[in-house]
Short mmCIF file of C-alpha atoms in Angstrom, two decimals:
data_model
loop_
_atom_site.label_atom_id
_atom_site.label_comp_id
_atom_site.label_asym_id
_atom_site.label_seq_id
_atom_site.Cartn_x
_atom_site.Cartn_y
_atom_site.Cartn_z
CA MET A 630 17.19 -12.89 -82.03
CA ALA A 631 14.69 -13.65 -82.98
CA ASN A 632 13.68 -14.40 -86.82
CA PHE A 633 10.94 -12.65 -88.28
CA GLU A 634 9.83 -14.57 -91.38
CA SER A 635 7.86 -11.64 -94.11
CA GLY A 636 4.87 -13.97 -96.17
CA LEU A 637 2.81 -15.00 -93.05
CA ARG A 638 0.26 -13.29 -91.86
CA TYR A 639 0.29 -12.36 -87.20
CA SER A 640 -1.98 -12.00 -84.07
CA GLU A 641 -1.46 -9.56 -82.06
CA SER A 642 -0.80 -12.67 -79.13
CA HIS A 643 1.54 -14.22 -81.53
CA GLU A 644 0.41 -16.53 -83.57
CA TYR A 645 1.23 -16.86 -88.00
CA VAL A 646 -0.86 -17.94 -90.77
CA ARG A 647 0.87 -18.69 -93.89
CA VAL A 648 -1.95 -18.81 -97.04
CA GLU A 649 -2.34 -22.01 -99.31
CA GLY A 650 -4.60 -21.06 -101.25
CA GLU A 651 -8.27 -22.06 -99.08
CA TYR A 652 -6.02 -23.13 -96.28
CA GLY A 653 -4.19 -21.88 -93.73
CA TYR A 654 -1.13 -23.23 -91.86
CA ILE A 655 -1.25 -21.61 -88.15
CA GLY A 656 1.41 -21.46 -85.57
CA ILE A 657 3.07 -19.63 -83.42
CA SER A 658 6.27 -16.91 -84.06
CA ASP A 659 10.28 -17.60 -83.63
CA TYR A 660 9.91 -14.98 -81.44
CA ALA A 661 6.86 -16.92 -79.09
CA GLN A 662 9.01 -20.08 -78.95
CA HIS A 663 12.02 -17.75 -77.33
CA ALA A 664 9.89 -15.99 -74.92
CA LEU A 665 8.16 -19.53 -74.24
CA GLY A 666 11.44 -20.87 -72.75
CA ASN A 667 11.45 -25.31 -73.60
CA ILE A 668 8.06 -26.43 -74.75
CA VAL A 669 6.73 -29.99 -73.66
CA TYR A 670 4.08 -30.26 -74.34
CA VAL A 671 1.83 -28.88 -77.13
CA ASP A 672 -2.36 -29.27 -76.79
CA MET A 673 -4.45 -29.65 -80.13
CA PRO A 674 -7.99 -29.13 -81.46
CA GLU A 675 -9.15 -32.76 -83.79
CA VAL A 676 -10.15 -32.80 -87.67
CA ASP A 677 -13.35 -31.68 -87.78
CA ASP A 678 -13.23 -28.99 -85.30
CA GLU A 679 -13.66 -25.94 -86.08
CA VAL A 680 -11.80 -23.01 -84.81
CA THR A 681 -12.48 -19.38 -84.25
CA ALA A 682 -10.96 -16.00 -84.57
CA GLY A 683 -9.85 -14.72 -81.32
CA ASP A 684 -11.64 -18.00 -79.35
CA GLU A 685 -8.37 -20.45 -78.22
CA PHE A 686 -7.98 -23.38 -79.94
CA GLY A 687 -5.02 -24.95 -77.51
CA ALA A 688 -1.77 -24.65 -75.82
CA VAL A 689 1.71 -24.89 -75.45
CA GLU A 690 2.84 -25.68 -72.37
CA SER A 691 6.41 -24.93 -70.50
CA VAL A 692 8.23 -26.60 -67.63
CA LYS A 693 6.27 -23.88 -65.65
CA ALA A 694 3.26 -22.69 -67.35
CA ALA A 695 0.49 -23.45 -69.84
CA SER A 696 0.15 -20.06 -72.96
CA ASP A 697 -3.34 -20.71 -74.96
CA LEU A 698 -3.14 -20.03 -78.27
CA ILE A 699 -5.17 -17.88 -80.11
CA ALA A 700 -6.53 -18.48 -83.29
CA PRO A 701 -5.78 -16.18 -85.66
CA VAL A 702 -8.34 -16.83 -88.31
CA SER A 703 -11.59 -19.40 -88.50
CA GLY A 704 -12.30 -22.08 -89.82
CA THR A 705 -12.07 -26.06 -89.67
CA VAL A 706 -9.07 -27.97 -89.21
CA VAL A 707 -8.08 -30.37 -91.65
CA GLU A 708 -5.43 -31.01 -89.99
CA VAL A 709 -2.91 -31.57 -87.26
CA ASN A 710 0.88 -31.82 -86.84
CA GLU A 711 1.09 -34.99 -85.64
CA ALA A 712 4.49 -34.45 -84.89
CA LEU A 713 4.77 -32.33 -82.23
CA GLU A 714 3.21 -34.83 -79.87
CA ASP A 715 5.85 -36.55 -79.39
CA GLU A 716 8.07 -33.71 -80.36
CA PRO A 717 6.77 -30.66 -79.11
CA GLU A 718 11.07 -29.29 -79.22
CA LEU A 719 10.28 -29.03 -83.19
CA LEU A 720 8.21 -25.53 -82.15
CA ASN A 721 11.76 -24.47 -80.19
CA LYS A 722 14.17 -26.43 -83.19
CA ASP A 723 11.76 -24.28 -85.67
CA ALA A 724 8.75 -22.35 -84.98
CA PHE A 725 8.09 -21.49 -88.97
CA GLY A 726 8.40 -25.14 -90.04
CA ASN A 727 6.38 -26.59 -88.19
CA TRP A 728 2.77 -25.47 -87.64
CA ILE A 729 0.36 -26.83 -85.13
CA ILE A 730 -2.80 -26.69 -87.05
CA LYS A 731 -4.35 -25.88 -91.05
CA VAL A 732 -7.09 -24.54 -91.66
CA GLN A 733 -9.73 -24.79 -93.84
CA LEU A 734 -10.63 -20.81 -94.02
CA SER A 735 -13.93 -19.66 -93.66
CA ASP A 736 -13.59 -16.00 -93.83
CA PRO A 737 -10.19 -15.35 -95.64
CA SER A 738 -11.26 -11.72 -94.78
CA GLU A 739 -10.15 -11.49 -92.04
CA LEU A 740 -6.15 -12.19 -93.10
CA ASP A 741 -6.73 -7.84 -93.15
CA ASN A 742 -7.24 -7.84 -89.21
CA LEU A 743 -3.64 -9.40 -88.73
CA MET A 744 -0.12 -8.11 -88.96
CA ASP A 745 2.85 -8.07 -92.07
CA VAL A 746 6.02 -8.60 -90.13
CA GLU A 747 6.87 -5.45 -90.46
CA ALA A 748 3.65 -4.12 -88.26
CA TYR A 749 4.29 -8.04 -86.04
CA ARG A 750 8.11 -7.19 -85.88
CA LYS A 751 7.58 -2.94 -84.30
CA HIS A 752 5.39 -5.12 -81.65
CA CYS A 753 7.27 -7.22 -80.83
CA GLU A 754 10.08 -4.25 -80.11
CA GLN A 755 7.51 -2.10 -78.07
CA MET B 313 4.73 -4.11 -53.92
CA GLU B 314 7.28 -6.87 -53.31
CA LYS B 315 10.15 -7.42 -51.11
CA LYS B 316 13.85 -7.34 -52.64
CA THR B 317 15.93 -9.92 -51.09
CA CYS B 318 19.34 -8.70 -50.76
CA LEU B 319 20.68 -10.64 -53.80
CA TYR B 320 18.13 -8.60 -56.60
CA ASP B 321 21.13 -6.86 -57.90
CA LYS B 322 22.62 -9.73 -58.58
CA HIS B 323 19.97 -11.71 -60.72
CA VAL B 324 19.29 -8.97 -61.92
CA ALA B 325 22.76 -9.01 -63.44
CA LEU B 326 22.73 -12.70 -64.29
CA GLY B 327 19.20 -12.12 -66.30
CA ALA B 328 16.80 -14.09 -64.68
CA LEU B 329 12.82 -14.16 -65.04
CA MET B 330 12.06 -12.04 -62.06
CA SER B 331 8.14 -12.76 -60.91
CA PRO B 332 6.12 -12.31 -57.70
CA PHE B 333 6.51 -14.92 -54.85
CA GLY B 334 5.25 -14.63 -51.51
CA GLY B 335 5.33 -10.84 -50.90
CA PHE B 336 9.26 -11.01 -52.67
CA ILE B 337 10.36 -10.36 -56.15
CA MET B 338 12.42 -13.00 -56.82
CA PRO B 339 14.35 -15.24 -60.26
CA ILE B 340 12.47 -17.90 -61.30
CA GLN B 341 14.85 -18.73 -63.61
CA TYR B 342 18.13 -17.63 -64.68
CA THR B 343 18.39 -19.87 -68.27
CA ASP B 344 16.12 -22.43 -68.94
CA ILE B 345 14.37 -24.58 -65.88
CA THR B 346 15.69 -27.92 -67.67
CA ASP B 347 18.82 -27.41 -67.34
CA GLU B 348 19.32 -26.24 -64.26
CA HIS B 349 17.05 -28.56 -62.35
CA ASN B 350 19.66 -31.50 -63.52
CA ALA B 351 22.89 -28.99 -62.15
CA VAL B 352 20.94 -30.14 -58.50
CA ARG B 353 20.11 -33.52 -59.77
CA GLN B 354 23.60 -34.37 -61.14
CA HIS B 355 25.79 -31.58 -59.83
CA CYS B 356 25.01 -28.48 -58.05
CA GLY B 357 23.12 -25.37 -57.93
CA VAL B 358 22.63 -22.58 -55.46
CA PHE B 359 19.70 -21.05 -54.97
CA ASP B 360 17.90 -17.43 -52.76
CA VAL B 361 16.02 -18.54 -50.55
CA SER B 362 16.52 -15.05 -48.34
CA HIS B 363 13.14 -14.91 -49.28
CA MET B 364 12.71 -17.19 -45.99
CA GLY B 365 11.16 -16.27 -42.53
CA GLU B 366 13.25 -16.53 -38.89
CA VAL B 367 11.80 -16.32 -35.78
CA ARG B 368 14.59 -17.17 -32.56
CA VAL B 369 12.77 -18.26 -29.72
CA SER B 370 14.47 -18.69 -26.08
CA GLY B 371 14.81 -18.14 -22.52
CA PRO B 372 13.15 -20.64 -19.43
CA ASP B 373 10.22 -21.90 -21.81
CA ALA B 374 11.58 -22.30 -25.45
CA GLU B 375 11.55 -25.92 -25.04
CA ARG B 376 7.63 -25.79 -23.67
CA TYR B 377 6.41 -22.47 -26.17
CA VAL B 378 8.08 -24.44 -29.41
CA GLN B 379 6.45 -27.92 -28.41
CA HIS B 380 3.54 -26.38 -27.50
CA ILE B 381 3.37 -24.94 -31.18
CA PHE B 382 5.22 -27.34 -33.51
CA THR B 383 3.35 -31.14 -34.20
CA ASN B 384 6.79 -32.72 -34.56
CA ASP B 385 8.62 -33.13 -30.97
CA VAL B 386 11.67 -31.45 -29.78
CA ALA B 387 11.97 -33.24 -26.01
CA ASP B 388 15.92 -34.26 -24.65
CA ALA B 389 17.14 -32.89 -28.42
CA PRO B 390 20.67 -32.60 -28.59
CA VAL B 391 21.66 -29.20 -29.54
CA GLY B 392 22.23 -28.96 -33.58
CA GLN B 393 19.13 -31.83 -34.31
CA ILE B 394 16.27 -29.71 -36.70
CA TYR B 395 13.22 -30.35 -36.12
CA TYR B 396 10.70 -30.90 -39.96
CA GLY B 397 7.03 -30.37 -39.16
CA MET B 398 4.32 -27.99 -38.82
CA MET B 399 2.41 -25.15 -36.84
CA CYS B 400 -1.51 -26.11 -36.64
CA TYR B 401 -4.60 -24.54 -35.02
CA ALA B 402 -7.85 -25.78 -33.38
CA ASP B 403 -9.11 -27.30 -35.61
CA GLY B 404 -6.51 -29.08 -37.09
CA GLY B 405 -5.89 -27.15 -40.59
CA THR B 406 -2.07 -25.67 -40.85
CA VAL B 407 -0.92 -22.76 -40.17
CA ASP B 408 2.72 -23.17 -42.33
CA ASP B 409 5.70 -26.45 -42.69
CA LEU B 410 8.23 -25.11 -40.86
CA LEU B 411 11.62 -25.99 -39.68
CA VAL B 412 12.94 -26.39 -36.56
CA TYR B 413 16.56 -25.47 -35.07
CA LYS B 414 17.70 -26.06 -31.80
CA MET B 415 20.80 -23.78 -31.62
CA GLY B 416 20.88 -24.77 -27.22
CA ASP B 417 18.92 -25.87 -24.67
CA GLN B 418 16.85 -22.60 -24.63
CA ASP B 419 16.83 -21.11 -27.56
CA PHE B 420 15.03 -22.14 -30.98
CA PHE B 421 15.87 -21.07 -34.13
CA LEU B 422 12.24 -20.87 -36.81
CA VAL B 423 11.98 -21.44 -40.17
CA ILE B 424 9.19 -19.69 -42.53
CA ASN B 425 7.64 -20.06 -45.44
CA ALA B 426 8.37 -16.66 -46.94
CA ALA B 427 4.00 -16.21 -48.25
CA ASN B 428 3.60 -16.85 -44.26
CA ILE B 429 5.58 -14.35 -42.36
CA ASP B 430 3.21 -12.26 -40.96
CA LYS B 431 -0.12 -14.38 -40.73
CA ASP B 432 3.26 -16.60 -39.10
CA VAL B 433 4.43 -14.00 -36.22
CA GLU B 434 1.50 -12.20 -35.41
CA TRP B 435 0.15 -15.97 -34.98
CA MET B 436 2.87 -17.51 -32.35
CA GLN B 437 2.64 -13.93 -30.61
CA GLN B 438 -0.91 -14.86 -29.71
CA GLN B 439 0.18 -18.19 -28.51
CA MET B 440 2.47 -16.15 -26.36
CA GLN B 441 1.31 -16.05 -23.40
CA GLY B 442 1.97 -17.74 -19.80
CA PHE B 443 5.46 -18.17 -21.76
CA ASP B 444 8.60 -16.99 -20.29
CA ILE B 445 10.83 -16.66 -23.43
CA THR B 446 12.28 -13.66 -25.83
CA PHE B 447 10.41 -14.17 -29.15
CA GLU B 448 12.26 -12.18 -31.76
CA HIS B 449 11.26 -11.73 -35.84
CA GLN B 450 14.94 -11.63 -37.21
CA SER B 451 13.69 -11.77 -41.29
CA ASP B 452 15.19 -8.74 -42.33
CA TYR B 453 18.23 -9.66 -40.80
CA TYR B 454 19.24 -13.23 -42.49
CA GLY B 455 19.93 -13.77 -46.14
CA GLN B 456 19.73 -17.81 -46.86
CA LEU B 457 21.93 -19.87 -49.21
CA ALA B 458 20.09 -23.17 -50.30
CA VAL B 459 23.61 -25.02 -52.55
CA GLN B 460 21.94 -28.73 -53.71
CA GLY B 461 23.60 -31.57 -55.34
CA PRO B 462 25.49 -34.31 -54.89
CA GLU B 463 28.66 -32.05 -55.29
CA ALA B 464 27.23 -29.53 -52.38
CA GLU B 465 29.95 -30.69 -49.86
CA SER B 466 32.52 -30.03 -51.93
CA VAL B 467 31.73 -26.61 -53.72
CA VAL B 468 30.73 -25.61 -50.52
CA GLU B 469 34.21 -26.64 -48.14
CA ALA B 470 36.20 -25.41 -51.03
CA VAL B 471 34.79 -22.85 -52.75
CA LEU B 472 33.46 -20.80 -49.49
CA GLY B 473 36.10 -22.55 -46.82
CA LEU B 474 32.82 -22.90 -44.45
CA PRO B 475 34.14 -27.13 -42.83
CA CYS B 476 30.73 -29.03 -43.40
CA LYS B 477 31.70 -32.24 -44.16
CA GLU B 478 30.73 -33.92 -40.22
CA LEU B 479 27.16 -32.20 -40.61
CA LYS B 480 24.97 -34.98 -40.14
CA PHE B 481 21.21 -34.87 -41.45
CA TYR B 482 19.29 -32.34 -40.81
CA THR B 483 21.22 -30.97 -38.05
CA ALA B 484 22.88 -27.73 -38.26
CA LYS B 485 25.69 -25.76 -36.41
CA THR B 486 26.98 -21.98 -35.99
CA LEU B 487 30.16 -21.12 -37.35
CA ASP B 488 32.47 -17.75 -36.96
CA VAL B 489 33.15 -16.27 -40.03
CA ALA B 490 35.01 -13.59 -40.66
CA GLU B 491 33.36 -11.24 -43.44
CA GLY B 492 32.59 -8.16 -42.69
CA ASP B 493 34.48 -5.15 -40.60
CA GLU B 494 33.80 -7.52 -37.37
CA GLY B 495 33.04 -10.93 -38.36
CA GLU B 496 29.88 -13.26 -37.08
CA THR B 497 28.02 -15.62 -36.55
CA ILE B 498 27.00 -17.78 -39.29
CA ILE B 499 24.51 -20.51 -39.28
CA VAL B 500 25.10 -23.75 -41.46
CA SER B 501 22.68 -27.33 -41.55
CA ARG B 502 22.29 -30.30 -43.54
CA THR B 503 19.15 -29.74 -44.89
CA GLY B 504 16.66 -28.44 -48.09
CA TYR B 505 14.26 -28.65 -50.31
CA THR B 506 15.78 -30.64 -53.47
CA GLY B 507 16.16 -33.97 -52.50
CA GLU B 508 19.24 -34.53 -53.79
CA ASP B 509 22.52 -33.88 -50.74
CA GLY B 510 22.59 -29.87 -49.73
CA PHE B 511 23.27 -27.01 -46.40
CA GLU B 512 21.31 -24.85 -45.85
CA ILE B 513 23.14 -21.22 -44.57
CA TYR B 514 22.30 -18.57 -42.85
CA GLY B 515 24.08 -15.33 -42.55
CA SER B 516 23.88 -11.81 -43.37
CA HIS B 517 22.81 -9.76 -46.25
CA GLU B 518 26.71 -8.81 -46.70
CA PHE B 519 27.64 -12.07 -45.94
CA THR B 520 25.49 -14.21 -48.61
CA GLN B 521 26.23 -11.73 -51.25
CA GLN B 522 29.84 -11.93 -50.51
CA ALA B 523 28.91 -15.73 -49.86
CA TRP B 524 26.62 -15.71 -53.69
CA ASP B 525 29.34 -13.79 -55.69
CA LYS B 526 32.08 -16.43 -54.56
CA LEU B 527 30.02 -19.64 -55.88
CA ILE B 528 28.90 -17.95 -58.70
CA ALA B 529 32.46 -17.01 -59.35
CA SER B 530 33.52 -21.05 -58.75
CA GLY B 531 32.00 -21.78 -61.55
CA ARG B 532 30.70 -25.28 -60.25
CA CYS B 533 27.44 -24.51 -58.52
CA LYS B 534 24.54 -23.45 -61.13
CA ALA B 535 23.01 -20.11 -59.52
CA CYS B 536 19.53 -21.45 -59.59
CA GLY B 537 15.99 -20.72 -59.31
CA LEU B 538 12.27 -20.20 -58.03
CA GLY B 539 11.17 -22.53 -60.83
CA CYS B 540 13.68 -25.26 -60.54
CA ARG B 541 13.00 -25.46 -56.63
CA ASP B 542 9.55 -26.21 -57.87
CA THR B 543 10.28 -28.94 -59.33
CA LEU B 544 12.65 -30.41 -57.66
CA ARG B 545 11.11 -30.79 -54.51
CA PHE B 546 7.99 -32.06 -56.29
CA GLU B 547 9.47 -34.83 -57.74
CA VAL B 548 10.34 -36.25 -53.64
CA GLY B 549 7.17 -35.06 -53.47
CA LEU B 550 7.78 -32.79 -50.64
CA PRO B 551 5.27 -30.12 -50.06
CA LEU B 552 4.28 -26.71 -50.91
CA TYR B 553 1.39 -24.73 -48.19
CA GLY B 554 -0.59 -22.75 -50.45
CA ASP B 555 -0.22 -26.44 -52.46
CA GLU B 556 -0.19 -29.28 -50.56
CA LEU B 557 -0.77 -27.70 -47.24
CA SER B 558 -3.20 -24.99 -46.46
CA ALA B 559 -5.31 -23.97 -43.68
CA ASP B 560 -8.16 -26.73 -44.82
CA ILE B 561 -5.10 -29.22 -45.83
CA SER B 562 -4.53 -30.66 -42.39
CA PRO B 563 -0.38 -32.47 -42.22
CA ILE B 564 -3.27 -35.63 -41.77
CA MET B 565 -4.98 -35.00 -45.01
CA ALA B 566 -1.44 -34.57 -46.28
CA GLY B 567 0.37 -37.73 -44.81
CA LEU B 568 2.53 -35.89 -42.88
CA GLY B 569 1.26 -37.72 -39.64
CA ILE B 570 4.80 -39.00 -39.56
CA PHE B 571 5.32 -35.21 -38.70
CA VAL B 572 2.92 -35.07 -36.40
CA LYS B 573 3.36 -36.68 -32.70
CA LEU B 574 0.56 -36.88 -30.82
CA ASP B 575 1.74 -38.94 -28.67
CA LYS B 576 3.68 -35.26 -27.12
CA GLU B 577 1.87 -33.79 -23.95
CA GLU B 578 0.13 -31.76 -25.35
CA PHE B 579 0.49 -29.02 -28.56
CA ILE B 580 -2.60 -26.46 -30.36
CA GLY B 581 -4.72 -28.28 -32.96
CA LYS B 582 -3.62 -31.92 -30.95
CA ALA B 583 -7.25 -33.35 -30.13
CA ALA B 584 -8.75 -32.61 -34.45
CA LEU B 585 -5.56 -33.84 -35.62
CA ALA B 586 -5.82 -36.95 -33.07
CA VAL B 587 -9.47 -37.55 -34.18
CA GLN B 588 -8.71 -37.41 -37.72
CA LYS B 589 -5.87 -40.11 -36.91
CA ALA B 590 -8.32 -42.16 -35.29
CA ASN B 591 -11.84 -41.35 -37.69
CA GLY B 592 -9.35 -41.26 -41.03
CA VAL B 593 -10.30 -38.10 -43.23
CA GLU B 594 -12.76 -37.40 -46.24
CA GLN B 595 -10.25 -36.28 -48.17
CA LYS B 596 -6.51 -37.35 -49.45
CA LEU B 597 -3.07 -36.18 -50.83
CA VAL B 598 -2.27 -38.79 -53.23
CA GLY B 599 -0.14 -39.03 -56.65
CA ILE B 600 -1.20 -39.63 -60.71
CA GLU B 601 0.23 -40.83 -63.21
CA LEU B 602 -1.43 -39.82 -67.05
CA GLU B 603 -1.33 -41.69 -69.87
CA GLY B 604 0.04 -39.07 -72.51
CA LYS B 605 2.29 -34.94 -72.09
CA ALA B 606 0.30 -33.55 -71.12
CA ILE B 607 0.90 -31.23 -67.38
CA PRO B 608 -1.91 -31.54 -64.71
CA ARG B 609 -1.93 -27.85 -62.92
CA HIS B 610 -2.90 -26.53 -60.06
CA GLY B 611 -6.67 -26.41 -59.40
CA TYR B 612 -7.16 -28.43 -62.62
CA ALA B 613 -10.61 -30.61 -61.32
CA VAL B 614 -9.20 -34.59 -60.75
CA LEU B 615 -12.58 -37.41 -61.96
CA THR B 616 -13.32 -40.69 -61.79
CA PRO B 617 -13.13 -42.68 -65.21
CA GLU B 618 -17.16 -42.21 -65.25
CA GLY B 619 -16.48 -38.10 -64.78
CA GLU B 620 -17.71 -38.03 -61.39
CA PRO B 621 -15.33 -34.85 -59.72
CA VAL B 622 -13.50 -36.18 -57.29
CA GLY B 623 -10.94 -34.00 -56.00
CA GLU B 624 -8.56 -31.20 -57.31
CA VAL B 625 -4.78 -31.03 -58.28
CA THR B 626 -2.30 -28.82 -55.62
CA THR B 627 0.73 -29.11 -58.04
CA GLY B 628 1.80 -30.73 -61.74
CA TYR B 629 4.18 -31.27 -63.57
CA HIS B 630 5.89 -33.27 -66.80
CA CYS B 631 8.42 -34.64 -64.09
CA ILE B 632 11.92 -33.78 -65.11
CA SER B 633 13.30 -36.34 -64.13
CA VAL B 634 11.99 -39.05 -64.99
CA ASP B 635 10.18 -38.66 -68.14
CA LYS B 636 6.57 -39.03 -66.76
CA SER B 637 3.27 -36.47 -66.28
CA VAL B 638 2.56 -37.40 -63.06
CA CYS B 639 0.75 -34.71 -60.30
CA MET B 640 -0.24 -34.60 -56.23
CA ALA B 641 -4.61 -33.88 -55.45
CA LEU B 642 -6.17 -34.30 -52.61
CA VAL B 643 -8.63 -36.55 -53.75
CA ARG B 644 -12.07 -37.98 -51.57
CA THR B 645 -10.21 -40.62 -49.51
CA GLU B 646 -12.33 -43.53 -50.85
CA HIS B 647 -10.84 -42.54 -54.39
CA ALA B 648 -7.30 -42.57 -52.90
CA LYS B 649 -5.98 -45.95 -52.44
CA LEU B 650 -3.10 -46.89 -54.55
CA GLY B 651 -4.13 -48.75 -57.99
CA THR B 652 -7.11 -46.58 -58.48
CA ALA B 653 -8.15 -45.35 -62.01
CA LEU B 654 -8.86 -41.41 -61.79
CA ALA B 655 -8.43 -38.96 -64.44
CA VAL B 656 -7.52 -35.66 -64.26
CA GLN B 657 -9.41 -32.97 -66.97
CA ILE B 658 -6.70 -31.02 -68.53
CA ARG B 659 -9.08 -28.04 -70.76
CA LYS B 660 -11.35 -29.53 -73.09
CA LYS B 661 -9.77 -33.14 -72.50
CA THR B 662 -10.04 -35.65 -70.34
CA PHE B 663 -7.03 -37.83 -69.53
CA PRO B 664 -7.26 -41.39 -67.79
CA GLY B 665 -4.67 -41.96 -65.22
CA VAL B 666 -3.59 -44.40 -62.15
CA VAL B 667 -2.90 -43.54 -58.28
CA VAL B 668 0.41 -44.69 -57.06
CA LYS B 669 2.35 -43.17 -54.42
CA LYS B 670 3.07 -39.53 -54.54
CA LYS B 671 7.60 -40.05 -54.95
CA PHE B 672 7.68 -39.45 -58.69
CA TYR B 673 11.39 -39.64 -57.93
CA ASP B 674 13.89 -41.18 -54.87
CA LYS B 675 15.66 -38.44 -52.40
CA HIS B 676 19.40 -38.98 -52.70
CA TYR B 677 20.33 -37.83 -49.14
CA LYS B 678 23.55 -38.20 -46.94
CA LYS B 679 22.64 -39.30 -44.02
#
């Protein structure tokens, strides 16, 4: 069974954002890593890249398929989780503990378009 | 609407991820592609390959007809011998790749790809004029299991009770079995699509269902989906029609010239393929090994180090058995030499690589 972590904001395409001050940590939900199966590669943007809410910023790949990562919020990438380059399976082990990118939020009001954990849980149950 | 094989309900009961393939709804994986892949490399796995098509050609002109439509040479073959080869259009493009089983002096059993069944049968029937043969399309009768892996021989003998030890690589025999009310004759061959030792077993739906249940219940054989069938065949450089072969990709372009017997008197496509072999082809299938872990997938662009597009990926994976990102790709011939530096465009990034042999893991056949 998938875990659902409270205090995060979730998108319909199963990314989460954890907000700390002016920064957002973006990753994929535990539900998403379950659905993808063994993750073997994470394609991440570079520091200083701009990401736009609703647009693709990278991909997570299982053996069989690549799935786009869709930015839940807009901003500038200030850090990428380099540990995922060598150990993409960390996303399977702990999706919420291993964010993918850290962005400086350019429009925090976008957070209002995302779901809280209860709404997201219902979204996954549909 | 996709067709279901005779094992559909069993796949669903096992919790398989089901997905359309070649006109059928097929199991892609039961638990995990990597686990299923490793089971076949190290122990034994069973695949439902009932989606494959079967055609029986018999009669006085059966051999002459097979020679006419098939690139390999079945002349003077002993009964039980199996040949891999292609059917080609007159221009050398590939209709399909297939196995031809010689079951009798006037009796051949042809196994074709699921996605091509309708096209192949129509094409084969168009080539029948002037041949005294009986053409039977038997895809709806046969189920097919592939039992693959280093332990396949002992599993087939012990669990299914089918004597197969003495079968040589690429040979087949018929066996009378008691399953069903009346009993039936099945076909067992030492063939497969994984690069491991193994057997393919053709029987009625009832036989196939019972054999599947025995194999799964034995605990000696892992249920394996089409996901790992693709990673297994890819690693050992076996082509998949639609990726490495097509109406636009001839066997010569795909590097499968050893299955095209140009010294045969006649077959459809011979003239065009002879010209390709003599004069060379504009594009060739190569292997490419990439730096890094990114995965080159079907359709991604292949570039020179300077960024000029010179081809396309046909199949690619992060190879399970050797932990490398590799692909097969169709590239312009001047870039096809071993050791040539090339790159693959993967989304927004370009990953450097080098042309290598299109076999990323050694086959372990028992010959």
